[in-house]
Coordinates of C-alpha atoms in Angstrom, one line a residue:
Chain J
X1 CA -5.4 7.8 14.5
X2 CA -4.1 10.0 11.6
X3 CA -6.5 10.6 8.7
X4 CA -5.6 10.7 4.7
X5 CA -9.0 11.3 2.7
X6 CA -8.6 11.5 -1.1
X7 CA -11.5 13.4 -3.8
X8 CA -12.9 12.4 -5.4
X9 CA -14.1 8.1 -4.5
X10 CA -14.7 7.8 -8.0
X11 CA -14.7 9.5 -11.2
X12 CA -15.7 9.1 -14.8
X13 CA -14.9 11.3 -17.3
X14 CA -14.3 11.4 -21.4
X15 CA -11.0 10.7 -23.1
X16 CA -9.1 14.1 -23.6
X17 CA -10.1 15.6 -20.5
X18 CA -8.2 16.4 -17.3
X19 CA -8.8 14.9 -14.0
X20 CA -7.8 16.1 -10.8
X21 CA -7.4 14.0 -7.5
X22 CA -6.7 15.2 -3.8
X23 CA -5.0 13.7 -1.1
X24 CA -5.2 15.5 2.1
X25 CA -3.9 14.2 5.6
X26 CA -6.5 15.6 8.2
X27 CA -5.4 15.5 11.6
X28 CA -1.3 15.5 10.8
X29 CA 1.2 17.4 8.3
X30 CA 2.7 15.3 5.7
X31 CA 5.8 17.1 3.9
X32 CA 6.2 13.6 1.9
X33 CA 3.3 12.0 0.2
X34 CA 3.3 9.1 -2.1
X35 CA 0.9 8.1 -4.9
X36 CA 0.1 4.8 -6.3
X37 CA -1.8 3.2 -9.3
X38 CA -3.6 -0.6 -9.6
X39 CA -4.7 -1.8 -12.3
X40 CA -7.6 -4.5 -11.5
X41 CA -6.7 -7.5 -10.1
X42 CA -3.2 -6.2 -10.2
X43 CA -1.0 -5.2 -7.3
X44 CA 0.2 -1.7 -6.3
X45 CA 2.6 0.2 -8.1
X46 CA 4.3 3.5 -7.1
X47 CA 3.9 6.0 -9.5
X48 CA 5.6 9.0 -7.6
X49 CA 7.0 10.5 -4.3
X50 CA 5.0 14.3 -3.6
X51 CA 7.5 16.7 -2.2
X52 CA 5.9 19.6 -0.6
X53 CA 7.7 22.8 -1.7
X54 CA 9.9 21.3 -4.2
X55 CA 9.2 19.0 -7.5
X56 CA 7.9 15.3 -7.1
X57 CA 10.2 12.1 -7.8
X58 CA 8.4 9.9 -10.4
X59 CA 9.1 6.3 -11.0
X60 CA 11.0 4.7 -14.0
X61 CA 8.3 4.4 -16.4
X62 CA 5.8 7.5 -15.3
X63 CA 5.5 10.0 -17.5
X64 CA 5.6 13.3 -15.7
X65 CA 3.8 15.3 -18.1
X66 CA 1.0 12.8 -18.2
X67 CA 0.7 12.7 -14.4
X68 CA 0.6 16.2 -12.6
X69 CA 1.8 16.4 -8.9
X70 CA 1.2 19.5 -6.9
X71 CA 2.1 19.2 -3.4
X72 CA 0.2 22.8 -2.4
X73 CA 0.4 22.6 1.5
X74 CA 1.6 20.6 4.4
X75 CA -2.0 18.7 4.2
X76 CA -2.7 18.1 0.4
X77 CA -1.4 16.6 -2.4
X78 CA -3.1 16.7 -5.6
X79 CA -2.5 13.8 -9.1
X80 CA -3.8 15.9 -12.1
X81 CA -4.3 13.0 -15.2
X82 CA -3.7 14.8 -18.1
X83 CA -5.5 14.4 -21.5
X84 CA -6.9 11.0 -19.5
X85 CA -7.3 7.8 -21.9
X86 CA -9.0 4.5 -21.1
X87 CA -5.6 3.0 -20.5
X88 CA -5.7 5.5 -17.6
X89 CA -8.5 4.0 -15.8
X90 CA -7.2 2.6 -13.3
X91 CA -7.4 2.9 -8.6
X92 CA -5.2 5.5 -7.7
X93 CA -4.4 5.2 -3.8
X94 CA -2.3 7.9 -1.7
X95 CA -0.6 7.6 1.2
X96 CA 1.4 9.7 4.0
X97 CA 3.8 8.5 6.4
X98 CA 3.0 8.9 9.9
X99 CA 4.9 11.3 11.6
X100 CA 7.3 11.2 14.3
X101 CA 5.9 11.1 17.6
X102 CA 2.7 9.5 16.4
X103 CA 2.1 6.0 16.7
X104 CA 4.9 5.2 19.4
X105 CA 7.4 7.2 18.1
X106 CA 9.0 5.6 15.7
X107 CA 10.8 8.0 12.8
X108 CA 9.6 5.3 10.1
X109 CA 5.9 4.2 11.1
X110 CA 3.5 3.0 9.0
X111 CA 2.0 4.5 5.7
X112 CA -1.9 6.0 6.6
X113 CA -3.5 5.3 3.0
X114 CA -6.1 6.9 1.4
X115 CA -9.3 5.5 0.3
X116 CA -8.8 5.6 -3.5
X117 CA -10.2 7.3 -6.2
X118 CA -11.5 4.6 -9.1
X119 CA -11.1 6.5 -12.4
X120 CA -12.9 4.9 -15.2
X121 CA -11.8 7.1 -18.8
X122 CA -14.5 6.5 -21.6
Chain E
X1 CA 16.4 -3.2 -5.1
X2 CA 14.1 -4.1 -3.5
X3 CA 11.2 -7.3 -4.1
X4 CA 8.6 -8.9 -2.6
X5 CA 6.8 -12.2 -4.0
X6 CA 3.9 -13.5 -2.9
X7 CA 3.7 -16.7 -5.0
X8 CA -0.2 -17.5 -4.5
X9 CA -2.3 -15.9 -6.2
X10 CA -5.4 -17.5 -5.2
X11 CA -6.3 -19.5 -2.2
X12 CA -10.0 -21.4 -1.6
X13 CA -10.8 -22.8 1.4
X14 CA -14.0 -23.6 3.4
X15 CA -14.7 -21.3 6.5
X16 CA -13.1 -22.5 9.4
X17 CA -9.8 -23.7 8.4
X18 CA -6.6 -22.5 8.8
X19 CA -5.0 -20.5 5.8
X20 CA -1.2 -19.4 5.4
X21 CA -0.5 -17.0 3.0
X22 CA 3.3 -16.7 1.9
X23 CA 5.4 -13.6 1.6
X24 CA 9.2 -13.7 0.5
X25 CA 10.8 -10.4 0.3
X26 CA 14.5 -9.3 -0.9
X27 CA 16.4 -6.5 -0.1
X28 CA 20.0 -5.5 0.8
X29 CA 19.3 -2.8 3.6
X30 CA 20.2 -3.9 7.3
X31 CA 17.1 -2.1 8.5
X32 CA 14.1 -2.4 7.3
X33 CA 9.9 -2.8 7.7
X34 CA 7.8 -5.3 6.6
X35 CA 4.2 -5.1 6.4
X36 CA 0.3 -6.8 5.8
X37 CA -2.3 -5.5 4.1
X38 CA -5.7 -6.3 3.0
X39 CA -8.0 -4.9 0.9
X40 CA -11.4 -5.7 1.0
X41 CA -13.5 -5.1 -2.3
X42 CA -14.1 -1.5 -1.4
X43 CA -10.8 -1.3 -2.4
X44 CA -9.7 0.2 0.9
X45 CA -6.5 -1.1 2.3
X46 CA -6.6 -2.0 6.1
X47 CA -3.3 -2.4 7.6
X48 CA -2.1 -5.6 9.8
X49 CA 0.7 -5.2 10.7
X50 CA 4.2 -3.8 10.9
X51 CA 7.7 -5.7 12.0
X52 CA 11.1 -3.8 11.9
X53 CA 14.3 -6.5 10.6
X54 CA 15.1 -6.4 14.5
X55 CA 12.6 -7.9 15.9
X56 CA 12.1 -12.0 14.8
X57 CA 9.6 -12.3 17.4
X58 CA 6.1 -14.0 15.6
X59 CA 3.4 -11.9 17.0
X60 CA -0.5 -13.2 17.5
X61 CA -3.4 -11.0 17.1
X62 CA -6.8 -12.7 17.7
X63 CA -7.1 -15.3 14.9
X64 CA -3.9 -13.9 12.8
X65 CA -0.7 -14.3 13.3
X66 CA 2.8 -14.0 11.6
X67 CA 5.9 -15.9 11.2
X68 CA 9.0 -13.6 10.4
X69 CA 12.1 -15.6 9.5
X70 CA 15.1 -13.6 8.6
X71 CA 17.3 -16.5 7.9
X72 CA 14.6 -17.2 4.7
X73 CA 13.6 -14.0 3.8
X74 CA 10.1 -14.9 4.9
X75 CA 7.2 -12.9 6.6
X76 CA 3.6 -15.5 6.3
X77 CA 0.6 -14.4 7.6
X78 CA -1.9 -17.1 9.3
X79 CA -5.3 -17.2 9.8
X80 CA -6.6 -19.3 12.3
X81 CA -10.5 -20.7 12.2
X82 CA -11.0 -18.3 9.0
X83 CA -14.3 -16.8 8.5
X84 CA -15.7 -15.4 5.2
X85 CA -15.1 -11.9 6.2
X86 CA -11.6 -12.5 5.9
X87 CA -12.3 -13.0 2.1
X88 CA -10.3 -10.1 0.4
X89 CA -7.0 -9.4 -1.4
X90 CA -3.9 -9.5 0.9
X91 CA -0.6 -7.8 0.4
X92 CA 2.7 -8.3 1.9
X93 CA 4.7 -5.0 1.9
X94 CA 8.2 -3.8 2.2
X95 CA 9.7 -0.5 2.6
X96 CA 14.0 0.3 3.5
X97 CA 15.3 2.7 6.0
X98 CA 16.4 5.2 3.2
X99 CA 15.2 8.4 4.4
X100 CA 12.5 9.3 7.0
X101 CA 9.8 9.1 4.5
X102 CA 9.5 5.6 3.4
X103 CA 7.8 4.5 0.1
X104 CA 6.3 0.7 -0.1
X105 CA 7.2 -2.1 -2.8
X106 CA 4.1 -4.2 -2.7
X107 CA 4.0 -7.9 -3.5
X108 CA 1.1 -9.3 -6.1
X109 CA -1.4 -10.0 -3.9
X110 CA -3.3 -13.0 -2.8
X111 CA -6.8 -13.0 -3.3
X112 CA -8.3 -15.2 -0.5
X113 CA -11.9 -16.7 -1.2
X114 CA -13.6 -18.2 2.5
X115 CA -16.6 -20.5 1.2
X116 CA -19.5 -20.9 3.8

């Protein structure tokens, strides 16, 4: 089945600095990838929509300049945190929709998640 | 706009019984997907299931099934004889036909505890 690794697992940096994490879907090309934040104990919230050759579609609420989206390929989207805070630790999850012809066929299949990437900002 | 409300948080319950977790869900598309999730504490979600709005059928998989009801806006999950690997968080997730790329709204969660 398709594949979406994310990089780093896990990350701890200082507050002021810039963190970058990758999504990349291995076996299948994903022109639409979406990224999502959870607090603990908290559910998951959709923080943006990565377009690949054009600009990503934030959320009400996300601030664009805070959360850099690059969708650089058909196979990776990366979620640059800006000038990270604590209040920015947080899981961030991606995901890619499968694509047609995989898993039965269906234009609107299931979401292949990554396995997050826990950043704790000191 | 779309919702989804899972109105327990928490559930307890001593291995071996039975466990139905609730899932509500609004929306005002024709067409569209429901979904199950869990995430163990690795934080890695597994998924469950799928069902399309067309298909009411309840579906069994081993120990879990699910009960869609259209006519309540309902999608519960059941776990049959529960063991305490099935101790994780559970989410119940919808996403609308909109375009071909579909984004999910996520319920809260239930956090499901299986004591030995």
């Amino acid at each position: 089945g398709a594949v979406v690794s994310q990089h780093p697992s896990r990350v701890i940096c200082k507050s002021g600095t810039s963190v970058k994490i990758e999504c990349r879907s291995l076996d299948f090309q994903a022109t639409t990838m979406f990224w999502y934040r959870q607090f603990p104990k908290k559910s998951l919230m959709l923080m943006a929509t990565s377009n690949e050759g054009s600009k990503a579609t934030y959320e009400q609420g996300v601030e664009k300049d805070k959360f850099l989206i690059n969708h650089a390929s058909l196979t990776l989207s990366t979620l640059t945190v800006t000038s990270a805070h604590p209040e920015d630790s947080s899981f961030y999850i991606c995901s890619a929709p499968s694509p047609p012809g995989l898993a039965g066929g269906n234009k609107y299949n299931e979401q292949f998640f990554g396995p997050g990437t826990r950043l704790t900002v000191l | 706009a779309q919702k989804v409300t899972q109105a327990q948080t928490e559930i307890s319950v001593v291995e071996k019984e039975d466990v139905t977790l609730d899932c509500v869900y609004e929306t005002r598309d024709t067409t569209y997907y429901l979904f199950w999730y869990k995430q163990p504490p690795s934080g890695e979600l597994v998924f469950l299931i799928r069902r399309n709005s067309f298909d009411e059928q309840n579906e069994i998989s081993g120990r879990y099934s699910w009960n869609f009801q259209k006519s309540t806006s309902s999608f519960n999950f059941t776990i049959t004889a529960s063991q305490v690997v099935d101790s994780a968080v559970y989410f119940c997730a919808l996403s609308g036909r909109l375009s071909r790329a579909q984004k999910l709204v996520f319920g809260q969660g239930t956090r499901l505890t299986i004591n030995p």
